[in-house]
Every structure is written in structure tokens, then in C-alpha cells.
XYZ file of C-alpha atoms in Angstrom:
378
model
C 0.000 0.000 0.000
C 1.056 3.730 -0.685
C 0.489 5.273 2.833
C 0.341 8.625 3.981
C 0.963 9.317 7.743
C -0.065 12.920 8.966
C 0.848 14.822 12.067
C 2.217 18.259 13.181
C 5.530 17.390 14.364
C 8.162 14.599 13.758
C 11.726 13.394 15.355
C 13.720 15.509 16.064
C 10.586 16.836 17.830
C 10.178 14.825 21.576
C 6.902 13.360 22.257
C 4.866 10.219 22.546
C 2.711 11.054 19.403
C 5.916 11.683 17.203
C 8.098 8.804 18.506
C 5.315 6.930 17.408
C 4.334 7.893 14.358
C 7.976 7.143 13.417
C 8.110 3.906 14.889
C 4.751 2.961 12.924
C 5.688 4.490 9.949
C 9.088 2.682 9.639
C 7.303 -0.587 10.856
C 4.811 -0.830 7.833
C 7.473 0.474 5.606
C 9.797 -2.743 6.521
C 6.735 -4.914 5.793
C 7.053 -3.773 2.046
C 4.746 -0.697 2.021
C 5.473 2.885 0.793
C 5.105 4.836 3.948
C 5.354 8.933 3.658
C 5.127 11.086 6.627
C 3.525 14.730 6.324
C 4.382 16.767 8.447
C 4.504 20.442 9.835
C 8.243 19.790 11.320
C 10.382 22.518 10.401
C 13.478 20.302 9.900
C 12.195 16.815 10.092
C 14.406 13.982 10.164
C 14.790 11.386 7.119
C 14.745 8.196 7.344
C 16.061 5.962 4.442
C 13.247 3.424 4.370
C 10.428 6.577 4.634
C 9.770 9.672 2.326
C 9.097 12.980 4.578
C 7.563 15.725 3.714
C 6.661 19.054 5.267
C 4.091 21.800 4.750
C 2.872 24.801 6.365
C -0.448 23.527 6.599
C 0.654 22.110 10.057
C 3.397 24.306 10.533
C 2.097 24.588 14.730
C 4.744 27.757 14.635
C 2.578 29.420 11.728
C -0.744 28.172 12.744
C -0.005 29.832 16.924
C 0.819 33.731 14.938
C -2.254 33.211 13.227
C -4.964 32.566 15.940
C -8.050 33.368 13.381
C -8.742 30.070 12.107
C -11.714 31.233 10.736
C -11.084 31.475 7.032
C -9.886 27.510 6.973
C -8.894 25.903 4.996
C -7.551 28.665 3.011
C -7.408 27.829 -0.836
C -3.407 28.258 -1.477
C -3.358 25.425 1.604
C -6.230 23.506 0.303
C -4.195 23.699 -2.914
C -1.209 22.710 -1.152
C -2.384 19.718 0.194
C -4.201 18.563 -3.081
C -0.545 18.833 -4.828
C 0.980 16.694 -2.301
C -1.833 14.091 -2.593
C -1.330 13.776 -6.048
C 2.499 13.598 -5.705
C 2.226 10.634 -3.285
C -1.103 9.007 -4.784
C -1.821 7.332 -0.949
C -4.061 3.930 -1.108
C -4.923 4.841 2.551
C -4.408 7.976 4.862
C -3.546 8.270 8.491
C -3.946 11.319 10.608
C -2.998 12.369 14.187
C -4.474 14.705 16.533
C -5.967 16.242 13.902
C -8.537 17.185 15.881
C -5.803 19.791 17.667
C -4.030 23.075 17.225
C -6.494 23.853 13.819
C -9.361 22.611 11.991
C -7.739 23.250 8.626
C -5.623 20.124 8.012
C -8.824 18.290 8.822
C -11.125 20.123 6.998
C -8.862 20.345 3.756
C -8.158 16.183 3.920
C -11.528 15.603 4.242
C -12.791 18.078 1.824
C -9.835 16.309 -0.917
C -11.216 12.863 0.525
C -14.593 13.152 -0.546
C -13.288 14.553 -4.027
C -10.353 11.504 -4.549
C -12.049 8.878 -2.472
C -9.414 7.529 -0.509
C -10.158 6.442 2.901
C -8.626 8.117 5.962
C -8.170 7.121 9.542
C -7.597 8.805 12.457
C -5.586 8.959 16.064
C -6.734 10.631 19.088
C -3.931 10.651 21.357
C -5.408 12.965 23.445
C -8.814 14.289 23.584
C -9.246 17.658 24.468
C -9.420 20.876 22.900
C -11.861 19.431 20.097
C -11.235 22.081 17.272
C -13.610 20.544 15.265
C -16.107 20.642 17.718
C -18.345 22.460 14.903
C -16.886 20.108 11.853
C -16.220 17.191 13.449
C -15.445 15.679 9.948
C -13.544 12.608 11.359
C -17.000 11.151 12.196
C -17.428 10.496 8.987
C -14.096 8.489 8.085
C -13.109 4.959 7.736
C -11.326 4.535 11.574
C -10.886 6.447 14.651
C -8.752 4.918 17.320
C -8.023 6.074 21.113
C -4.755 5.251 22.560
C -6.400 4.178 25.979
C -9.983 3.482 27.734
C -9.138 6.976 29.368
C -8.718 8.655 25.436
C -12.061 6.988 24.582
C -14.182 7.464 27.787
C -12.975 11.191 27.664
C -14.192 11.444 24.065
C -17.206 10.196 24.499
C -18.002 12.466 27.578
C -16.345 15.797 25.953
C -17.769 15.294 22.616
C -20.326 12.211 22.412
C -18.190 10.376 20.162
C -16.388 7.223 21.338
C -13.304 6.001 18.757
C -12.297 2.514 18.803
C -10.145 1.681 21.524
C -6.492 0.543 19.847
C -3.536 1.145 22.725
C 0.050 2.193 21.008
C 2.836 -0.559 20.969
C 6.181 -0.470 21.690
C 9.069 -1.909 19.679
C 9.998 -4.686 22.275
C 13.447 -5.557 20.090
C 14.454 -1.972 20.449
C 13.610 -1.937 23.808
C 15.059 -4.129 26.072
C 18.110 -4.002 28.606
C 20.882 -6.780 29.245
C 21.746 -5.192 32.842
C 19.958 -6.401 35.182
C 18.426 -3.673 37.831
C 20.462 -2.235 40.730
C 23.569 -4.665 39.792
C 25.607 -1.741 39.420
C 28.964 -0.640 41.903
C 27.643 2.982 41.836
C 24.913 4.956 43.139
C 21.347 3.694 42.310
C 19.907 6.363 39.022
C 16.036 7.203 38.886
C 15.367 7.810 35.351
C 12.607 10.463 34.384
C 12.101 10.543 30.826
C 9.377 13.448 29.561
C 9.421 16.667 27.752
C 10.006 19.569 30.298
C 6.430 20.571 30.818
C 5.267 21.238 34.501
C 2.025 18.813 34.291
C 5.195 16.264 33.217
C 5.859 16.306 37.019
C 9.624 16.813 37.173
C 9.623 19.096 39.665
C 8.265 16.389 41.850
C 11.208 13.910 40.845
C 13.701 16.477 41.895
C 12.351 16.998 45.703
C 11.434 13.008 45.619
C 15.506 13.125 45.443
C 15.827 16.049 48.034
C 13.422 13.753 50.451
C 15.666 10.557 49.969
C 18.865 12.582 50.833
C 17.161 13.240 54.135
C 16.193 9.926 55.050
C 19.909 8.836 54.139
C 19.486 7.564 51.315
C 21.316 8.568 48.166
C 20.435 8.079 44.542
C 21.110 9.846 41.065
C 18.470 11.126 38.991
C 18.633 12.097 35.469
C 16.139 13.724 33.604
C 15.463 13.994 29.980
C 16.721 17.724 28.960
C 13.960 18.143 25.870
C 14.914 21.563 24.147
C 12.704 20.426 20.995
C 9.183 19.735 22.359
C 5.671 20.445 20.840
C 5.430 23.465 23.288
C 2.306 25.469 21.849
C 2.178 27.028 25.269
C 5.669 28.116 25.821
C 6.012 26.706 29.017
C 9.656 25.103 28.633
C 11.728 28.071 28.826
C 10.518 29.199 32.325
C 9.843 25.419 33.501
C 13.390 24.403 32.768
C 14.604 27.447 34.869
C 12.019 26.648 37.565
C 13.452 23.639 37.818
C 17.548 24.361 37.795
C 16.602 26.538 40.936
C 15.056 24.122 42.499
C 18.108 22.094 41.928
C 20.395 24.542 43.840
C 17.914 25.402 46.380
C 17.610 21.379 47.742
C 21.068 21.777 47.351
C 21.330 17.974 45.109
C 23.236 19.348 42.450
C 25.625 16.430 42.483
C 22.501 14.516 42.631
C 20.634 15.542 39.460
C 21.614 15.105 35.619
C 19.714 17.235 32.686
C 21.028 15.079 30.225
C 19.997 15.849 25.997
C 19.115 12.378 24.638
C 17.798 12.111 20.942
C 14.849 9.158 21.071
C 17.208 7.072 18.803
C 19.401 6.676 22.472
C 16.308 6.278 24.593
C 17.193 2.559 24.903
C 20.468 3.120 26.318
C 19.465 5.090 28.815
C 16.740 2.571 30.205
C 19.592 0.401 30.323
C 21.642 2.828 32.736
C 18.338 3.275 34.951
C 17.380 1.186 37.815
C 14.137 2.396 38.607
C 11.482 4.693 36.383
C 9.704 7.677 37.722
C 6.955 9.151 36.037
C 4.482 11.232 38.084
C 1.999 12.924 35.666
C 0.113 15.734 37.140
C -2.285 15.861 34.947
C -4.081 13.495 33.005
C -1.941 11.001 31.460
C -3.390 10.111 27.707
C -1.563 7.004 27.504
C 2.064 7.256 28.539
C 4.280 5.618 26.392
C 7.187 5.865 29.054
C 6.041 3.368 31.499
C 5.992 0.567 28.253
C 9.545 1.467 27.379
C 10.586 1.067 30.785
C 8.844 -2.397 31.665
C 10.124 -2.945 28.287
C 13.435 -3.049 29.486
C 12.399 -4.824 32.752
C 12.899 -1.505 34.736
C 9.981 -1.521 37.795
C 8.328 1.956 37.565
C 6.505 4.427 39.711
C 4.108 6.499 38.324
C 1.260 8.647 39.425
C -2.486 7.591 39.157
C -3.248 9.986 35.788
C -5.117 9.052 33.678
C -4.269 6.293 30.701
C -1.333 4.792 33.344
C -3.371 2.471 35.348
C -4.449 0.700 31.734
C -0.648 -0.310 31.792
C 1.302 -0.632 34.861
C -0.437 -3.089 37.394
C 0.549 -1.796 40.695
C 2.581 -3.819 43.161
C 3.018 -6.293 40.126
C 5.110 -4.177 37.166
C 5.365 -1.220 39.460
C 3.864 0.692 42.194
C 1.162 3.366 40.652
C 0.876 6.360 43.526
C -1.120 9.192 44.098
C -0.776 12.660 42.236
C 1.237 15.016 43.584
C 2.973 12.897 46.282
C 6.575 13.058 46.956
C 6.327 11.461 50.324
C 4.437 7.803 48.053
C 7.206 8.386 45.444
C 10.047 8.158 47.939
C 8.389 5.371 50.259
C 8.073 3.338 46.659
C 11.301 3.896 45.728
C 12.951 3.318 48.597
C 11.153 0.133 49.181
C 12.837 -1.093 46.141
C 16.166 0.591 45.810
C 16.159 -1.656 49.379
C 15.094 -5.030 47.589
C 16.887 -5.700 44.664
C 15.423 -8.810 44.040
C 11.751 -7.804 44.261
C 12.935 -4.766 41.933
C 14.006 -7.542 39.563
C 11.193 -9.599 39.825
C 8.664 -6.595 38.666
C 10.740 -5.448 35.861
C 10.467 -9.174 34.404
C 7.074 -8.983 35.235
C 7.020 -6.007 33.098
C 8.763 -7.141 30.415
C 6.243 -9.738 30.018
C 3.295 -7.649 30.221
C 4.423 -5.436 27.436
C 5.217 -8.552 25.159
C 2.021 -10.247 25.714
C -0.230 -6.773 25.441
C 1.636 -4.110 24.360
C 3.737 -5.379 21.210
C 4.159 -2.792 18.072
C 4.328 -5.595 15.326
C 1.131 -6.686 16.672
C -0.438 -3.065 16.975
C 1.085 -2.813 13.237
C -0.825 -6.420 12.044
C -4.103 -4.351 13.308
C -3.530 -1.173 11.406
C -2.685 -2.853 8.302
C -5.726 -5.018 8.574
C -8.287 -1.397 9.551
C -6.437 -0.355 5.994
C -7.188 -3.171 3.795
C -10.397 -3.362 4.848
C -11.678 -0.345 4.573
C -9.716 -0.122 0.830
C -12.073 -2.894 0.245
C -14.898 -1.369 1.499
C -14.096 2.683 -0.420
């Protein structure tokens, strides 16, 4: 099949939705398909086995200086996207969080849809804003997917429509870790991998480390410096600085890494880890960290938010606390960084939860069956 993948952003842009639409858009180009990516990147990386493109139809930095959306989807963009159409000539279309930022990617796809009769399908990773609360075109085409029961429940209840349930996979070859947890000469390292957003919760990982140096207890944290994030609210910036002061202030400088990591070295740095931390403070769509990290048999602690309780099973892969605690986040951890061998135990039981639920060749064998049939059925 000649497939078209669609979202705003793309590696070297961090994020769930973009490390994914790479990994799925590599996977179903290694089963023989043509796979391009469109996307509003401003540099996006290539890839040898994918074509990418970019337009300023989701240019995110174009569409923020121009708030009035009103006039979508203008007719040089509608143009636009009708020229790249015909240039790849896609069997089947995929967008993502379409539904976001502005109706006029949407509205132009479906709008060239209805006119080339191709069927599209669509992503909610996340539910909410609804920008085509007035439109909502994507009723109309061939599949809509949620990433979790909390993505779908939250759809139906913000805008009474309820997309198939289809949770993300992760690549469980890519993903995986030969050292086994807390085996290490060294001090114990917390890994928190996210963007540097404040509802990401690192603030709360960097006094979780200020409350283990009081109770004696020392361990390493490093934290996933993201300068290239999806940040339509310009939080980063400021955020970033919040949180190098609050570095100095606990005084745990020697204690806490920023460390830049590009996506590609994700793996490697689950393998230096010992224990994940991921406390969400606001709802979690999915959470595609927790999977990598009980990917690589690392036992995580994560916050109760949202999509997360649809993949850790606390006490079992990892202990799932309450948001906004530092004081649950330390107990957990130390109760672990204290028994190695129950540490071990849940990050094989992790491992084994993500290859018998959560496996992307198997998410992949769905898509490419929602494709063909509804190919068969346009």
C-alpha cells in the first residue's frame, strides 16, 4: 500500500505522538509498504526506508501567529495539500491529533477525501481541545482509534463520540536491557524521561531526590533535557529554569543530571536506569514511558493519571501512587532501591506484560488489517 501518515511534528521533535508515528511508519514500511510522513516539522528527520515531507499547513509555529482560524482551509493550503496528494497518490491515509491546534488540516483532507475517495483514519492521542467541535469531519471516516480506555471514555463524555479503543505498541526488540536492575557498583539512578512541561511532574522527581537525601538515602536522577518539544504554550523556557533553581535550592546538584538524549538513544538510557519515575500531574493520555521502561524490565513508579493504570499493574510491574505525592514516590522507591530482588522480579514482570499486550508488530498487524479493509470497502 502507498500510505500517507499525517501529524504536526516529527523526530527531532520529543513526544509520545511523534516517537510513534515514526516507529509505525518505519514498521509498515519494513513490511514492504510505501510509507510517507507529512508533516509540519520545520526540519524533520529522514529516514532511508520513509519519504518525509513538510508543509505549512501544520506548521504549529505558523498556525499559533495566526490565531483566526476562521477562514480555513484557506485555498493556497487547500491547494497545497491537493498537490501533495497527487504527488504521493496514498491507497490509505492516516492522521494524528488532527482534531488539535487547527481545523484546517482536517477540513482540507476531508474536503480532498470526498473529491479523490481515498479512505482516511484517524488517532486521538489525546482528547481535548476538540477544534472541530463544529466540523467534526472525522466522524465520517473509515477509523478512529483512542490510545487508551481513558482517550475513549474522555471522548465520548467531551464530545459524544467514542473512537475505537487501539492502545500504542512499543518496539519490544528496540527496547530491552541486558543489565539487570540495581547490579551496578555505583549509586542507584532514577530515570525520568518526559518533555520539560510542569504537568510532566519533574519538579516532583527532583524533591522526591531532596526527600531521599534526608532519610539517608542517596540516589542519582537524570532527567530527559527536551529543548525540541511540541510546546504550543511556551512553558519550557521558564519550567526548565524553575526547575535548575530548584536544583540549587535542595542543594542535590551532584545529585541531578539534565542530560539531551535524541529518542534514537532512549534505549540506552533505560539500560543505565534502575528504577522509572513518572508522576503525571495531569491526566496522562496514555504514557508511552512506562511501556519502554517495563520494556526493558525496569519496575516503575508512576502517578495515578489518567491512561497509566491501563498499563502498569501496581505492586506487580510497578507501584502506581497518588498525584502530587513526593512522600508515596520516595516510600516506593525506597522500598525497592532496598530489595533488589523484588525490583528484579517486577521489571520481568514487566517485560512480560508489554510482550504479551503491548507489542508494536502486533499493533502494526491491526492497522494494516483497519487499511485493507476499509480499501475494500471505499
Amino acid at each position: 500500500m502507498q500510505i500517507l501518515q499525517i501529524h504536526w511534528a516529527f523526530p527531532p521533535t520529543t513526544g509520545g505522538v511523534e516517537s510513534h508515528v515514526a516507529d509505525l511508519s518505519i514498521g509498515l514500511a519494513r513490511r514492504g509498504h510505501d510509507v510517507t510522513v507529512l508533516t509540519g516539522e520545520h526540519a524533520p528527520r529522514a529516514h532511508p526506508e520513509l519519504t518525509v515531507l513538510r508543509s505549512d499547513l501544520l506548521s504549529l509555529e505558523r498556525i499559533r501567529s495566526s490565531p483566526d482560524t476562521s477562514f480555513w482551509p484557506r485555498p493556497d493550503l487547500l491547494s497545497e495539500l491537493g498537490s501533495i496528494l497527487r504527488r504521493v497518490g496514498p491507497d490509505v491515509v492516516h492522521g494524528h491529533n488532527l482534531h488539535h491546534f487547527s481545523a484546517g488540516p482536517a477540513l482540507a483532507l476531508d474536503r480532498l477525501r470526498a473529491q479523490h475517495r481515498f479512505p482516511v483514519h484517524h488517532t486521538f492521542h489525546e482528547t481535548w481541545p476538540d477544534v472541530l467541535h463544529d466540523e467534526p469531519v472525522y466522524r465520517a471516516w473509515e477509523g478512529n482509534y483512542a490510545v487508551s480506555r481513558h482517550v475513549r471514555d474522555e471522548c465520548a463524555r467531551r464530545i459524544g463520540f467514542a473512537p475505537e479503543l487501539r492502545p500504542l505498541g512499543i518496539d519490544t526488540a528496540r527496547f530491552q536491557a541486558n543489565r539487570p536492575v540495581l547490579s551496578g557498583a555505583g549509586l542507584p539512578t532514577i530515570l525520568h524521561p518526559a518533555r520539560l512541561l510542569p504537568w510532566k511532574g519533574v519538579h516532583l522527581s527532583v524533591r522526591m531526590i531532596g526527600v531521599l537525601a534526608e532519610r539517608g538515602i542517596r540516589a542519582r536522577l537524570i532527567i530527559t533535557d527536551t529543548a525540541r518539544i511540541a510546546d504550543w504554550d511556551d512553558e519550557l523556557t521558564a519550567y526548565r529554569a524553575e526547575i535548575v533553581g530548584m536544583i540549587e535550592r535542595l542543594g542535590v546538584g551532584d545529585l541531578v543530571e539534565l542530560r539531551a538524549v535524541d529518542y534514537s538513544a532512549m534505549p540506552a538510557l533505560y539500560e543505565e536506569a534502575d528504577v522509572v519515575v513518572y508522576p503525571t500531574v495531569a491526566e496522562e493520555p496514555y504514557g508511552l514511558v512506562p511501556l519502554e521502561g517495563m520494556s526493558c524490565r525496569r519496575p516503575v513508579v508512576a502517578s495515578r493519571s489518567g491512561g497509566i493504570p491501563e498499563t502498569i499493574v501496581d505492586g506487580v510491574t510497578g507501584w502506581i501512587v497518588p498525584r502530587d505525592d513526593v512522600d508515596a514516590m520516595a516510600t516506593r522507591v525506597t522500598q525497592m532501591l532496598a530489595d533488589p530482588d523484588a525490583a528484579r522480579r517486577m521489571g520481568d514482570a514487566g517485560r512480560e506484560r508489554v510482550v504479551e499486550h503491548f507489542e508494536l508488530e502486533r499493533f502494526i498487524d491491526a492497522m494494516e488489517d483497519s487499511y485493507r479493509e476499509s480499501l475494500i470497502a471505499t
